[in-house]
Coordinates of C-alpha atoms in Angstrom, one line a residue:
M1 CA 147.0 132.4 -17.6
T2 CA 143.3 132.0 -17.0
L3 CA 141.8 131.5 -13.5
S4 CA 140.9 127.9 -14.4
A5 CA 144.5 127.1 -15.3
K6 CA 145.8 128.7 -12.1
L7 CA 143.3 126.7 -10.0
R8 CA 144.3 123.5 -11.7
L9 CA 148.0 124.2 -10.9
T10 CA 147.5 125.4 -7.3
L11 CA 144.4 123.8 -5.8
G12 CA 146.1 121.0 -4.0
T13 CA 148.7 123.3 -2.4
A14 CA 146.1 126.0 -1.7
L15 CA 143.9 123.6 0.2
A16 CA 146.8 122.1 2.1
T17 CA 148.5 125.3 3.1
L18 CA 147.1 128.8 2.4
G19 CA 143.6 127.7 1.5
L20 CA 141.9 128.5 -1.8
A21 CA 140.9 132.1 -0.8
A22 CA 144.5 133.0 0.1
A23 CA 145.7 131.5 -3.2
A24 CA 143.1 133.4 -5.2
Q25 CA 144.1 136.6 -3.5
A26 CA 147.8 136.0 -4.2
Q27 CA 147.0 135.3 -7.8
G28 CA 144.9 138.4 -8.2
D29 CA 142.0 136.6 -9.9
R30 CA 138.6 135.7 -8.5
P31 CA 136.1 133.3 -9.9
N32 CA 132.6 134.0 -11.1
I33 CA 129.9 132.5 -8.9
L34 CA 126.6 131.0 -10.1
L35 CA 124.2 130.0 -7.2
I36 CA 121.2 128.0 -8.4
V37 CA 118.2 127.3 -6.2
A38 CA 115.3 124.9 -7.0
D39 CA 112.0 125.3 -5.2
D40 CA 110.6 122.3 -3.3
M41 CA 112.7 119.6 -5.1
G42 CA 113.0 116.1 -3.7
M43 CA 116.3 114.3 -2.9
A44 CA 115.8 111.8 -5.8
D45 CA 114.4 114.1 -8.6
L46 CA 117.7 114.6 -10.5
G47 CA 119.2 111.8 -12.5
S48 CA 122.6 112.2 -10.7
F49 CA 120.7 111.7 -7.4
G50 CA 118.7 108.6 -8.5
G51 CA 115.8 110.1 -10.5
E52 CA 114.4 109.0 -13.8
I53 CA 113.6 112.5 -15.1
P54 CA 116.2 113.4 -17.7
T55 CA 118.4 116.2 -16.3
P56 CA 121.6 116.0 -18.3
N57 CA 122.6 119.6 -17.8
L58 CA 122.4 119.6 -14.0
D59 CA 123.8 116.0 -13.9
R60 CA 126.9 117.1 -15.9
I61 CA 127.6 119.8 -13.3
A62 CA 126.9 117.6 -10.4
E63 CA 129.0 114.7 -11.6
G64 CA 131.8 117.0 -12.6
G65 CA 132.0 118.3 -9.0
A66 CA 131.0 117.1 -5.5
R67 CA 127.5 115.9 -4.7
L68 CA 126.5 116.6 -1.0
T69 CA 124.2 113.8 0.1
N70 CA 123.9 115.0 3.7
F71 CA 123.2 118.7 3.0
H72 CA 120.5 120.4 5.0
A73 CA 118.3 123.4 4.5
S74 CA 115.4 124.7 6.6
A75 CA 112.2 122.8 6.2
V76 CA 110.6 125.8 4.4
C77 CA 111.6 128.2 1.7
S78 CA 112.1 131.8 3.0
P79 CA 114.1 130.8 6.1
T80 CA 116.4 128.8 3.9
R81 CA 116.9 131.7 1.5
A82 CA 117.7 134.0 4.4
M83 CA 120.4 131.7 5.7
L84 CA 121.7 131.0 2.2
L85 CA 122.3 134.6 1.4
T86 CA 123.6 135.7 4.9
G87 CA 125.2 132.6 6.6
V88 CA 123.1 133.5 9.7
D89 CA 120.4 131.5 11.4
N90 CA 116.9 132.5 10.2
H91 CA 115.8 133.5 13.6
L92 CA 118.4 136.2 13.7
A93 CA 118.0 137.2 10.0
G94 CA 114.3 138.1 10.3
L95 CA 112.7 134.9 9.1
G96 CA 112.2 133.2 12.4
N97 CA 108.9 132.1 10.7
M98 CA 107.6 132.6 7.2
A99 CA 105.6 135.9 6.9
E100 CA 102.6 133.9 5.7
E101 CA 102.6 131.7 8.8
M102 CA 103.5 134.2 11.5
A103 CA 101.8 133.5 14.8
P104 CA 100.3 136.4 16.8
N105 CA 102.8 136.0 19.6
Q106 CA 105.7 136.2 17.1
E107 CA 104.6 139.4 15.4
G108 CA 106.9 142.3 16.3
Q109 CA 109.5 140.1 18.0
P110 CA 113.2 140.5 17.0
G111 CA 114.0 138.0 14.3
Y112 CA 110.4 137.7 13.3
E113 CA 110.2 140.7 10.9
G114 CA 109.0 138.4 8.1
R115 CA 111.8 139.9 5.9
L116 CA 115.5 140.2 5.9
N117 CA 116.2 142.6 8.7
D118 CA 119.0 145.1 9.2
R119 CA 121.0 142.9 11.5
V120 CA 122.4 140.8 8.5
V121 CA 124.3 141.5 5.4
T122 CA 123.9 139.5 2.2
I123 CA 126.8 137.9 0.3
A124 CA 125.6 140.1 -2.7
S125 CA 126.4 143.2 -0.7
V126 CA 129.8 141.8 0.5
L127 CA 130.8 140.6 -2.9
G128 CA 129.6 143.9 -4.5
E129 CA 131.8 145.9 -2.1
A130 CA 134.7 143.6 -3.2
G131 CA 134.3 144.4 -6.8
Y132 CA 131.8 141.8 -8.1
D133 CA 128.9 142.5 -10.4
T134 CA 125.8 141.1 -8.7
F135 CA 122.7 139.7 -10.4
M136 CA 119.5 138.0 -9.2
T137 CA 116.6 136.5 -11.1
G138 CA 113.6 134.5 -9.8
K139 CA 112.0 134.0 -6.5
W140 CA 113.0 136.4 -3.7
H141 CA 110.6 135.7 -0.8
L142 CA 112.7 137.8 1.6
G143 CA 110.5 140.9 1.8
A144 CA 108.6 143.3 -0.4
V145 CA 108.8 146.4 1.8
E146 CA 111.4 149.2 1.7
G147 CA 114.8 148.1 2.7
S148 CA 114.3 144.4 2.0
R149 CA 114.1 144.1 -1.8
P150 CA 116.8 142.7 -4.0
F151 CA 118.1 146.1 -5.3
E152 CA 118.4 147.2 -1.7
R153 CA 120.2 144.1 -0.5
G154 CA 123.2 144.1 -2.7
F155 CA 122.0 143.2 -6.2
D156 CA 123.1 145.5 -9.1
R157 CA 120.4 144.0 -11.4
S158 CA 117.4 141.9 -10.5
F159 CA 114.2 140.5 -11.9
A160 CA 112.4 139.2 -8.9
M161 CA 109.1 137.6 -8.0
L162 CA 108.9 138.8 -4.4
S163 CA 106.4 136.4 -2.8
G164 CA 106.5 132.7 -2.1
G165 CA 104.6 131.5 -5.2
A166 CA 102.8 132.5 -8.4
S167 CA 101.6 131.3 -11.8
H168 CA 104.5 130.1 -13.9
F169 CA 102.9 131.8 -16.9
A170 CA 102.6 135.5 -17.7
D171 CA 99.1 136.0 -16.2
M172 CA 100.6 137.1 -12.8
R173 CA 98.0 135.1 -10.9
P174 CA 99.3 134.8 -7.3
A175 CA 99.6 131.4 -5.7
Y176 CA 97.9 133.0 -2.7
S177 CA 96.4 136.4 -1.9
P178 CA 93.6 137.7 0.3
D179 CA 92.9 140.2 -2.5
P180 CA 90.5 138.7 -5.2
E181 CA 92.1 141.1 -7.8
G182 CA 95.6 140.7 -6.6
K183 CA 98.6 140.1 -8.8
A184 CA 101.9 138.4 -8.1
P185 CA 104.4 141.0 -7.0
Y186 CA 107.2 141.4 -9.5
M187 CA 110.0 143.9 -9.7
E188 CA 112.9 144.6 -12.1
D189 CA 115.6 146.5 -10.3
D190 CA 113.7 149.3 -8.4
R191 CA 110.6 149.2 -10.7
T192 CA 107.3 147.5 -9.7
L193 CA 105.8 145.7 -12.7
T194 CA 102.1 145.7 -13.4
E195 CA 102.5 143.3 -16.3
L196 CA 105.3 140.9 -17.4
P197 CA 107.4 141.4 -20.5
A198 CA 106.1 140.0 -23.8
E199 CA 109.0 137.5 -23.8
F200 CA 107.8 135.9 -20.5
D201 CA 106.5 132.6 -21.7
Y202 CA 107.3 130.4 -18.7
S203 CA 109.1 131.2 -15.4
S204 CA 112.2 129.0 -15.8
Q205 CA 112.7 130.2 -19.4
F206 CA 112.4 133.9 -18.6
F207 CA 114.5 133.9 -15.4
V208 CA 117.3 132.3 -17.4
D209 CA 116.8 134.7 -20.3
R210 CA 117.2 137.7 -18.0
M211 CA 120.2 136.2 -16.3
I212 CA 121.9 135.7 -19.6
D213 CA 121.2 139.3 -20.5
Y214 CA 122.5 140.6 -17.2
I215 CA 125.8 138.7 -17.4
G216 CA 126.2 139.6 -21.1
E217 CA 125.6 143.3 -20.5
A218 CA 128.1 143.5 -17.7
D219 CA 131.7 144.7 -17.6
G220 CA 133.7 141.6 -18.5
D221 CA 136.6 142.8 -16.5
R222 CA 134.8 142.2 -13.2
P223 CA 133.8 138.8 -11.8
F224 CA 130.0 138.2 -11.3
F225 CA 127.8 136.7 -8.6
A226 CA 124.7 135.4 -10.2
Y227 CA 121.8 134.1 -8.0
L228 CA 119.3 132.1 -10.1
A229 CA 116.3 131.2 -7.9
F230 CA 113.8 129.1 -9.9
T231 CA 110.2 129.0 -8.8
A232 CA 110.0 125.5 -10.1
P233 CA 108.9 122.9 -9.2
H234 CA 106.8 124.8 -6.6
W235 CA 103.0 124.7 -6.8
P236 CA 100.9 125.5 -8.7
L237 CA 102.4 122.7 -10.8
Q238 CA 102.4 124.1 -14.4
A239 CA 104.6 123.6 -17.5
P240 CA 104.5 124.0 -21.2
A241 CA 102.1 121.5 -22.8
A242 CA 104.8 120.0 -25.1
T243 CA 107.0 119.3 -22.2
I244 CA 104.2 117.7 -20.2
E245 CA 103.4 115.5 -23.2
K246 CA 106.9 114.0 -23.1
Y247 CA 105.9 112.3 -19.8
R248 CA 102.4 111.1 -20.7
G249 CA 102.0 107.6 -19.3
R250 CA 105.4 107.5 -17.6
Y251 CA 103.9 107.5 -14.1
D252 CA 100.8 105.3 -14.6
A253 CA 102.4 102.6 -12.5
G254 CA 102.0 105.0 -9.5
Y255 CA 104.0 106.5 -6.7
D256 CA 104.7 103.2 -4.9
A257 CA 106.5 101.8 -7.9
L258 CA 108.4 105.0 -8.3
F259 CA 109.4 104.9 -4.6
A260 CA 110.9 101.5 -5.0
E261 CA 112.6 102.4 -8.3
R262 CA 114.2 105.5 -7.0
L263 CA 115.3 104.0 -3.7
D264 CA 117.0 101.2 -5.5
R265 CA 118.8 103.6 -7.9
Q266 CA 119.9 105.8 -5.0
K267 CA 121.5 102.9 -3.3
R268 CA 123.3 101.8 -6.4
L269 CA 124.6 105.4 -6.9
G270 CA 125.8 105.7 -3.3
I271 CA 123.4 108.5 -2.5
V272 CA 121.9 106.7 0.4
P273 CA 123.2 103.7 2.4
E274 CA 122.4 100.1 1.3
T275 CA 120.6 99.6 4.6
A276 CA 118.1 102.4 3.9
T277 CA 114.5 101.1 3.9
G278 CA 112.5 104.3 3.6
G279 CA 110.8 106.7 5.9
R280 CA 107.4 106.4 7.5
P281 CA 104.5 107.0 5.2
P282 CA 102.8 110.4 5.6
L283 CA 99.4 110.5 7.3
K284 CA 97.4 111.1 4.2
Y285 CA 99.3 108.6 2.1
V286 CA 97.1 106.0 0.4
P287 CA 98.7 102.9 -1.3
W288 CA 98.4 103.3 -5.0
A289 CA 96.5 100.0 -5.3
E290 CA 93.8 101.4 -3.1
L291 CA 93.1 104.5 -5.1
P292 CA 90.0 104.7 -7.3
E293 CA 90.8 104.7 -11.1
A294 CA 89.8 108.3 -11.5
E295 CA 92.1 109.4 -8.8
R296 CA 95.0 107.4 -10.2
K297 CA 94.4 109.2 -13.5
T298 CA 94.6 112.6 -11.8
Q299 CA 97.6 111.6 -9.7
S300 CA 99.5 110.4 -12.7
R301 CA 98.9 113.6 -14.5
A302 CA 100.1 115.6 -11.5
M303 CA 103.4 113.8 -11.6
E304 CA 103.7 114.2 -15.3
I305 CA 103.5 118.0 -14.8
Y306 CA 106.0 117.9 -12.0
A307 CA 108.5 116.0 -14.1
A308 CA 108.0 118.5 -16.9
M309 CA 108.8 121.3 -14.5
V310 CA 112.1 119.6 -13.5
D311 CA 112.8 119.0 -17.2
E312 CA 112.2 122.7 -18.0
M313 CA 114.5 123.8 -15.1
D314 CA 117.3 121.6 -16.4
A315 CA 116.9 122.5 -20.0
N316 CA 117.0 126.2 -19.2
T317 CA 119.9 125.8 -16.9
G318 CA 121.6 124.2 -19.8
R319 CA 121.0 127.3 -21.9
L320 CA 122.8 129.4 -19.3
I321 CA 125.7 126.9 -19.1
D322 CA 126.0 127.0 -22.8
A323 CA 126.1 130.8 -22.8
L324 CA 128.8 130.8 -20.2
E325 CA 130.8 128.3 -22.2
A326 CA 130.4 130.2 -25.4
S327 CA 131.6 133.4 -23.7
G328 CA 134.6 131.6 -22.2
E329 CA 133.4 132.2 -18.6
L330 CA 132.4 128.7 -17.7
D331 CA 135.8 127.4 -16.6
D332 CA 136.1 130.5 -14.4
T333 CA 132.7 129.9 -12.7
V334 CA 132.0 128.3 -9.4
I335 CA 128.5 126.6 -9.6
V336 CA 126.5 125.7 -6.5
F337 CA 123.1 124.1 -6.7
L338 CA 120.6 123.2 -4.0
S339 CA 116.9 122.9 -3.2
D340 CA 115.4 125.2 -0.6
N341 CA 113.7 122.4 1.3
G342 CA 112.3 118.9 0.7
P343 CA 109.4 118.0 -1.6
E344 CA 105.9 119.5 -1.0
G345 CA 103.6 116.8 0.2
H346 CA 100.7 118.8 1.6
D347 CA 97.3 118.9 -0.1
L348 CA 95.2 122.0 -0.5
D349 CA 93.4 121.6 2.8
E350 CA 96.6 121.5 4.7
T351 CA 98.2 124.3 2.7
W352 CA 95.3 126.8 3.0
P353 CA 92.9 125.5 5.7
R354 CA 89.5 127.2 5.3
D355 CA 89.3 128.1 9.0
L356 CA 92.7 129.8 9.2
F357 CA 92.9 131.4 5.7
P358 CA 89.3 131.9 4.5
E359 CA 90.0 134.7 2.1
I360 CA 93.0 133.1 0.5
R361 CA 91.2 129.8 0.1
R362 CA 88.2 131.4 -1.4
N363 CA 90.4 133.3 -3.9
V364 CA 92.4 130.2 -4.8
E365 CA 89.2 128.3 -5.6
E366 CA 87.5 131.1 -7.5
R367 CA 90.4 132.3 -9.6
H368 CA 91.7 128.8 -10.7
D369 CA 90.4 126.0 -13.0
F370 CA 90.7 122.7 -11.2
S371 CA 89.5 120.5 -14.0
Y372 CA 91.5 117.5 -15.2
E373 CA 91.7 119.0 -18.8
N374 CA 93.3 122.2 -17.5
M375 CA 95.9 120.5 -15.3
G376 CA 99.3 122.1 -15.8
A377 CA 98.0 125.0 -17.9
E378 CA 97.4 128.6 -17.1
R379 CA 94.9 129.0 -14.2
S380 CA 95.5 125.5 -13.0
Y381 CA 96.3 124.8 -9.3
V382 CA 97.9 121.4 -8.8
L383 CA 99.7 120.0 -5.8
Y384 CA 101.0 116.5 -6.2
G385 CA 100.4 115.3 -2.6
P386 CA 102.0 112.9 -0.1
G387 CA 102.4 109.9 -2.3
W388 CA 104.6 111.5 -4.9
A389 CA 106.4 113.5 -2.2
R390 CA 107.3 110.2 -0.5
A391 CA 108.8 108.9 -3.8
A392 CA 110.7 112.2 -4.2
S393 CA 112.9 111.5 -1.2
P394 CA 112.3 107.7 -0.7
A395 CA 114.9 107.0 2.0
L396 CA 113.6 109.9 4.2
S397 CA 110.7 110.6 6.4
L398 CA 108.0 113.2 5.5
F399 CA 108.6 116.3 3.4
K400 CA 108.5 120.1 3.3
G401 CA 107.4 121.8 6.6
F402 CA 108.9 119.1 8.8
P403 CA 112.3 119.1 10.5
T404 CA 112.6 115.4 9.6
E405 CA 115.2 114.3 7.1
G406 CA 112.6 114.4 4.3
G407 CA 112.0 118.1 5.0
T408 CA 115.5 119.3 5.4
R409 CA 117.9 116.9 3.6
V410 CA 118.0 118.2 0.0
P411 CA 120.0 117.7 -3.2
A412 CA 123.1 119.9 -3.4
F413 CA 126.3 120.0 -5.3
L414 CA 129.3 122.3 -6.0
S415 CA 131.5 122.4 -9.1
F416 CA 134.5 124.4 -9.9
E417 CA 137.8 123.9 -11.7
G418 CA 140.1 121.7 -9.6
I419 CA 137.5 120.1 -7.4
E420 CA 137.5 116.3 -7.3
A421 CA 135.1 115.2 -10.0
G422 CA 132.6 112.5 -9.1
R423 CA 132.9 113.0 -5.3
I424 CA 129.9 112.0 -3.2
S425 CA 130.3 113.4 0.3
D426 CA 128.1 112.3 3.1
R427 CA 129.6 114.8 5.5
Y428 CA 127.0 116.9 7.3
T429 CA 126.7 120.3 5.8
S430 CA 124.1 123.0 5.9
V431 CA 122.8 126.0 4.0
N432 CA 124.6 128.3 6.5
D433 CA 127.9 127.0 5.1
I434 CA 127.3 128.3 1.6
A435 CA 128.0 132.0 2.2
P436 CA 131.3 131.4 4.0
T437 CA 132.3 128.9 1.2
L438 CA 131.6 131.4 -1.6
L439 CA 133.4 134.2 0.2
E440 CA 136.5 132.0 0.7
L441 CA 136.5 131.1 -2.9
A442 CA 136.3 134.8 -3.8
G443 CA 139.1 135.7 -1.4
V444 CA 136.8 138.0 0.5
A445 CA 136.7 138.2 4.3
M446 CA 133.5 137.5 6.1
P447 CA 132.1 140.6 7.9
D448 CA 133.2 140.4 11.6
G449 CA 130.4 142.0 13.5
S450 CA 130.1 145.1 11.2
F451 CA 129.6 146.1 7.6
N452 CA 130.0 149.6 6.2
G453 CA 129.8 151.0 9.7
R454 CA 126.7 149.2 10.9
P455 CA 126.6 146.2 13.3
V456 CA 125.6 142.9 11.7
E457 CA 125.4 139.3 12.9
T458 CA 128.5 137.2 12.3
M459 CA 128.1 134.4 9.8
Q460 CA 127.7 131.1 11.7
G461 CA 128.5 128.6 8.9
T462 CA 131.8 127.1 8.0
S463 CA 133.5 127.0 4.6
L464 CA 133.2 123.7 2.9
L465 CA 136.6 123.9 1.1
G466 CA 138.6 122.1 3.6
S467 CA 136.1 119.2 3.8
L468 CA 136.1 118.9 0.0
A469 CA 139.8 118.3 -0.2
A470 CA 140.3 114.8 -1.7
D471 CA 142.0 113.4 1.4
T472 CA 139.4 114.6 3.9
A473 CA 137.2 111.9 5.5
D474 CA 133.5 112.3 5.1
E475 CA 132.7 111.5 8.7
S476 CA 132.0 114.6 10.8
P477 CA 130.6 115.2 14.3
A478 CA 127.5 117.0 13.0
T479 CA 126.1 119.4 15.6
D480 CA 123.1 121.5 14.7
A481 CA 119.7 122.7 15.9
G482 CA 116.7 124.5 14.5
E483 CA 113.0 125.3 14.7
I484 CA 110.4 126.2 12.2
L485 CA 106.6 126.4 12.5
G486 CA 106.8 125.2 16.1
K487 CA 108.7 122.0 15.2
S488 CA 112.2 121.5 16.5
Y489 CA 115.2 119.4 16.0
V490 CA 118.7 119.1 17.4
R491 CA 121.5 116.6 16.4
D492 CA 124.9 115.6 17.5
G493 CA 126.7 113.1 15.3
A494 CA 124.3 110.2 14.5
W495 CA 121.9 111.2 17.2
K496 CA 118.9 113.4 16.3
A497 CA 116.1 114.6 18.6
L498 CA 112.8 115.8 17.1
R499 CA 109.8 117.5 18.7
M500 CA 106.6 117.8 16.7
S501 CA 103.0 118.1 17.7
E502 CA 100.4 115.4 17.0
P503 CA 99.5 113.8 14.7
Y504 CA 103.0 113.8 13.1
G505 CA 104.8 113.6 16.4
T506 CA 103.9 112.9 20.0
G507 CA 104.3 116.4 21.4
A508 CA 107.4 115.2 23.3
W509 CA 111.0 114.9 22.2
Q510 CA 111.7 111.8 20.2
L511 CA 115.2 110.3 19.5
F512 CA 116.6 108.6 16.5
N513 CA 120.0 107.2 15.4
L514 CA 120.4 108.2 11.8
T515 CA 123.3 105.8 11.1
D516 CA 121.0 102.9 11.8
D517 CA 117.6 104.5 11.0
L518 CA 117.9 107.2 8.3
G519 CA 114.1 107.0 7.9
E520 CA 113.5 108.1 11.5
T521 CA 111.1 105.2 12.2
N522 CA 112.4 103.8 15.6
D523 CA 112.1 106.2 18.5
L524 CA 114.9 105.5 21.0
A525 CA 113.9 108.1 23.6
A526 CA 113.0 105.6 26.3
A527 CA 116.2 103.5 25.7
H528 CA 118.6 106.4 25.8
P529 CA 117.3 109.1 28.2
D530 CA 120.7 110.6 29.0
T531 CA 121.5 111.1 25.3
L532 CA 118.1 112.7 24.8
S533 CA 118.5 115.0 27.8
A534 CA 121.9 116.2 26.6
L535 CA 120.4 117.0 23.2
V536 CA 117.4 118.8 24.6
S537 CA 119.7 120.9 26.8
R538 CA 121.7 121.8 23.6
W539 CA 118.5 122.8 21.9
D540 CA 117.5 125.0 24.8
D541 CA 120.9 126.8 24.5
Y542 CA 120.3 127.3 20.8
A543 CA 116.8 128.7 21.3
T544 CA 118.1 131.2 23.8
Q545 CA 121.0 132.2 21.6
V546 CA 118.9 132.9 18.5
G547 CA 115.7 134.1 20.2
V548 CA 113.2 131.4 19.2
V549 CA 109.6 132.3 19.9
M550 CA 107.4 129.2 19.8
P551 CA 104.2 130.0 18.0
N552 CA 100.9 130.1 19.9
W553 CA 99.0 128.6 16.9
A554 CA 99.5 125.8 14.5
S555 CA 98.8 126.3 10.8
G556 CA 98.1 123.5 8.3
Y557 CA 101.8 123.2 7.8

């Protein structure tokens, strides 16, 4: 009997009594695991989450499983990836801040190594020790030095772009580098690449090609853990010309029209409450009607390229799903999808301020073609800005880089045989919960303070399997805290406190009730001082526990 048949027969009993992990151990079979990460995707980009971009392959998986509409990542990419692969807070895992944004007073501090440190173990290592084949393709962003690369952190095979961003074509032009001749850092297994393979036409295409190869070449008697980390739709926004052409004219009505369209669709799907009205507009947001005609043309083109990137990611994911189905592996595969943070709404001046990053900014401008005619092609450098980012997560406030809901609440879903299809869960969950969930599904124990004789941090997340049982209520007393780039949050149930410097915040703690105000527009700090005080005390405890070092500088983010 296949694993899928066994799961169908035993899921209800397993969840109610032994739990799925114990059931899997008793049966002697373990599922394959496919973990897919999008880069800078908004809450409403996928069709199954309210978007207009055709994403039939990802929608098929999402709608066949459980969509998590209150799932939270870090507000930026590498800290999310650290927590995703370890189940440990980013300040303990070595990414207390992104390496690119490390403040002088954070350098050399524990938890601020700018890479995965030796105090954590990845689920790839844990699953590999338990008999899994482990594969990784795509964006790594967890360190490029000895001891921190994919082949050293548990992956049997890997094709990795090690930094935070690069050209999506084969030119290896980095998205940022102080070296005017620098190339994007790529590795396959333990080999540094000076040029990309001839088959590398586009990032999403090639990452899937390599993953299909790795899985196909593996011993079919062992389950696999496959980590597919797309660099799409991260800037620079680029896509094949034919795919961009599919969206020509689609966004000429502008981002305000798309904002309303998506918000309405999200309400009808049950992704956001009927009462949601939208978050506060970003500081650099300009109403579409007030844009000059030339800027509307450029802005429309940017969104056409972004949509093409999402389209390409979906189409190539579909190729992988088709390959698994053809090999008979799909029914035995757990699939998890998430974005690493909210949509990217910063412009070039905020991303690489001249005064803080003069060499990077100069190289970006000198090595790229910013003309309208070249938008989306090789050597282009496009960010789509705050208007489209607002439409990407219309019910939420702000975007990537902020601990607001728009920065941390991201699309996510799980699918495996036996899960309740069509489930939409508003239960609070976080990226720290993924590693424990996958280990429980695999029937593998979480490391308890040590791994292979060395001390490691204990995973802090909680498996989602119990909460995904069909009879479990979605309401949960969410308690969480975090900090990134000097911006902090703490929440307990519906209450959330935020502290951000001007101009996005006040510099003091603000208080919001997310049940009534998902868009975080009504500061209740003065009306509920005791609630705020209790939350701030909880954040202080968190900061001490994980060793937060508040930065002594503020970057453009």
